[in-house]
Amino acid sequence: MWRLARPLSLLAVLLAAQIAPLASEPSPLNFTAPAAQAQSATKPKLVLLLVADQLSYNSLMRFQDKLSGGGLRWLSESGANYTNCRYQQATTQGACGDATIATGANPWAHGIVGDQWFDRRKNKAISAVADESSTLTGANGGGSSSKFLQGTTIGDQMKLATNGRSKVFSLAVKDSQALLLGGRLANMAVWFDNRTGNFVTSAQYGRDLPLWVKAYNDQRQAEKLVAKPWQRLLPENAYGASSRDDFTNEKALPSDGKAFPHMISGAATGEGAYTTLAMTPMANQMVLDLAHDAIEKEGLGTHSDTDFLSVGLSAGGELINYFGPYSQESQDLVYRMDQGVSTLLGYLDQKVGLNNCLIVFTANRGAQAIPEFLKERGLDSGRIDPKSFKTFLDTTLDNRLGQDEWIEAFEPPNLYLNFGAIDKNKYRQPDVEALAAKVAHGIPGIAEVITSAQLYSNQLPNGPFADGVRKSYYWGRSGECYVIPKPGYVFSSESSGTASGAPYSYDSQVPLVLHGFGIEPGKRTETVSPADIAPTIAALLNIETPSLCEGKSLSGGIATSQGPSRPRSTAGDIQ
């Protein structure tokens, strides 16, 4: 019956959600016959990993009262809800978080030190999933892959444990999220291509897309969505938890403004034609629709071996950078995410039974408020222009060390020194690092600068950042100086919008909810990390943890009994 209703457009579904009153109290989904079967099962049939991009724990909780009874609110109130989940790494950028979730390791092990970093061999900044040797499947242009990711992911371990029988799929709006959550051995990692409006993959996974992805692309949903305005899902008076709709320092969408309704512009076919669409809630909904097709067409959750599906809800990554986490756009993003997740869970309950599934909901990073929003409320905040920061530092070093190009690049938080200039002028690298750090410390808005020499000699300054920076530093990719802004400050060359990546709670604390097979419901206040997700899944599946895993299994949320005990038998014992 659900499938017959699907041809109704996304707009119809969302309009229906507006007309239907949102439940004041969460109503549990109706578990059908498959749910009872979990009592005798030894492992879940399907692991569903839902990862939002740039969703802080605070943002989800502020909007909780308006969420429906079958989506994110239901998960958090009927699952194991970890209220103090924080990244241990200091770099809280999206790609770092995705890699940590998938591997159970921190950047010092998995190697993803940022959304991008400076590559000295190529003399330019590169993406965390850049791969010039690869190609896209489903579109023309340069490819991407997970080649920079070190170690295995939880999906890789499922493949290894079952001799490849487990099906592993990773879907997302953004390429980095699909690739890093999927790993190397996935059947397929698929993401939205903002040039063509299609879902594509990497040649790493083969030369052809699955038929169900092709069929979805043939529907040209992206073309249909750019022709419609983005309206609020609920009446305007339901957005009282957010700032005014046209806050001055919000960043206007391309070819649009800062206030609702937003016109989702579609540029001429070619580079970035669907860039605006990719940062709206509708892009997340397309991925959730595609997840339904993956479950149905691949038969996920119907095999003797556990299957794995990760769903990257990546739209918030750019949207929050434009409007900030206290905006009505951010609030509407959560409302629509909730509705889409509720629909997917309803289908999954019919198809597999939710108690036969292990469902994990989290985020790859939190979200920093727009500095001017904080300043308006009397808090210390501001902007540090990366270009001006680099220029000032280089000029000051010129005055102290002589004229040269001392700073090769600054990709916050990583500052890269010019080894050639240091060698040519016969200085010691640790001395130049120390001087650069001292100069940077004097720039307004800078809280701390830690050098590679301090890391190498294990002589880090006292304070709250040392352990997080150590866990964020990967030799050969990180810079010679790690620069941390003060709370409330962002590295940004613009006067609007915001950015993420700092070690503070607004960027590091994220939701973590586990629900379903083997999970004991309840609110849990102990400090945990997204690095604990992979080993917890491994424990429930009785398989090895990923090869570089540092996290711990969340035993407090795992039920002590996952099925009836079996009588002991000595038949077949070796005599």
Short mmCIF file of N, CA, C and O in Angstrom, two decimals, residues 247-251 258 370-372 383 490 492-498:
data_model
loop_
_atom_site.label_atom_id
_atom_site.label_comp_id
_atom_site.label_asym_id
_atom_site.label_seq_id
_atom_site.Cartn_x
_atom_site.Cartn_y
_atom_site.Cartn_z
N PHE A 247 17.37 37.80 9.36
CA PHE A 247 18.48 38.27 10.19
C PHE A 247 19.59 38.82 9.29
O PHE A 247 19.97 38.20 8.29
N THR A 248 20.10 39.98 9.65
CA THR A 248 21.00 40.75 8.78
C THR A 248 22.18 39.96 8.27
O THR A 248 22.54 40.03 7.09
N ASN A 249 22.82 39.18 9.15
CA ASN A 249 24.06 38.52 8.76
C ASN A 249 23.88 37.09 8.26
O ASN A 249 24.85 36.34 8.17
N GLU A 250 22.65 36.72 7.96
CA GLU A 250 22.46 35.48 7.21
C GLU A 250 22.96 35.70 5.79
O GLU A 250 22.98 36.84 5.29
N LYS A 251 23.35 34.63 5.14
CA LYS A 251 23.84 34.73 3.77
C LYS A 251 22.72 34.32 2.82
O LYS A 251 22.11 33.27 2.97
N LYS A 258 17.12 36.11 1.78
CA LYS A 258 17.36 35.50 3.08
C LYS A 258 16.07 35.03 3.76
O LYS A 258 16.14 34.44 4.83
N ILE A 370 26.03 32.16 13.94
CA ILE A 370 26.58 33.32 13.24
C ILE A 370 27.16 34.27 14.29
O ILE A 370 26.50 34.59 15.28
N PRO A 371 28.41 34.71 14.13
CA PRO A 371 29.05 35.54 15.16
C PRO A 371 28.23 36.77 15.54
O PRO A 371 28.14 37.13 16.73
N GLU A 372 27.63 37.43 14.56
CA GLU A 372 26.85 38.64 14.85
C GLU A 372 25.59 38.30 15.66
O GLU A 372 25.09 39.15 16.42
N ARG A 383 34.96 37.37 13.56
CA ARG A 383 35.42 36.69 12.36
C ARG A 383 36.92 36.89 12.18
O ARG A 383 37.44 37.98 12.46
N VAL A 490 34.89 32.54 14.19
CA VAL A 490 34.96 31.62 13.05
C VAL A 490 36.01 32.14 12.07
O VAL A 490 36.27 33.34 11.98
N SER A 492 36.46 33.04 8.61
CA SER A 492 35.57 33.37 7.49
C SER A 492 36.01 34.67 6.85
O SER A 492 36.31 35.64 7.56
N SER A 493 36.04 34.69 5.54
CA SER A 493 36.41 35.90 4.81
C SER A 493 35.19 36.73 4.43
O SER A 493 35.32 37.76 3.78
N GLU A 494 33.99 36.28 4.84
CA GLU A 494 32.76 36.97 4.49
C GLU A 494 32.16 37.62 5.72
O GLU A 494 32.49 37.27 6.86
N SER A 495 31.24 38.54 5.49
CA SER A 495 30.58 39.24 6.60
C SER A 495 29.24 38.61 6.94
O SER A 495 28.48 39.15 7.76
N SER A 496 28.92 37.49 6.32
CA SER A 496 27.65 36.82 6.57
C SER A 496 27.88 35.32 6.68
O SER A 496 28.91 34.79 6.26
N GLY A 497 26.88 34.64 7.24
CA GLY A 497 26.99 33.19 7.39
C GLY A 497 27.91 32.79 8.52
O GLY A 497 28.33 33.62 9.34
N THR A 498 28.23 31.50 8.60
CA THR A 498 29.06 30.99 9.68
C THR A 498 29.92 29.85 9.16
O THR A 498 29.96 29.57 7.96
#
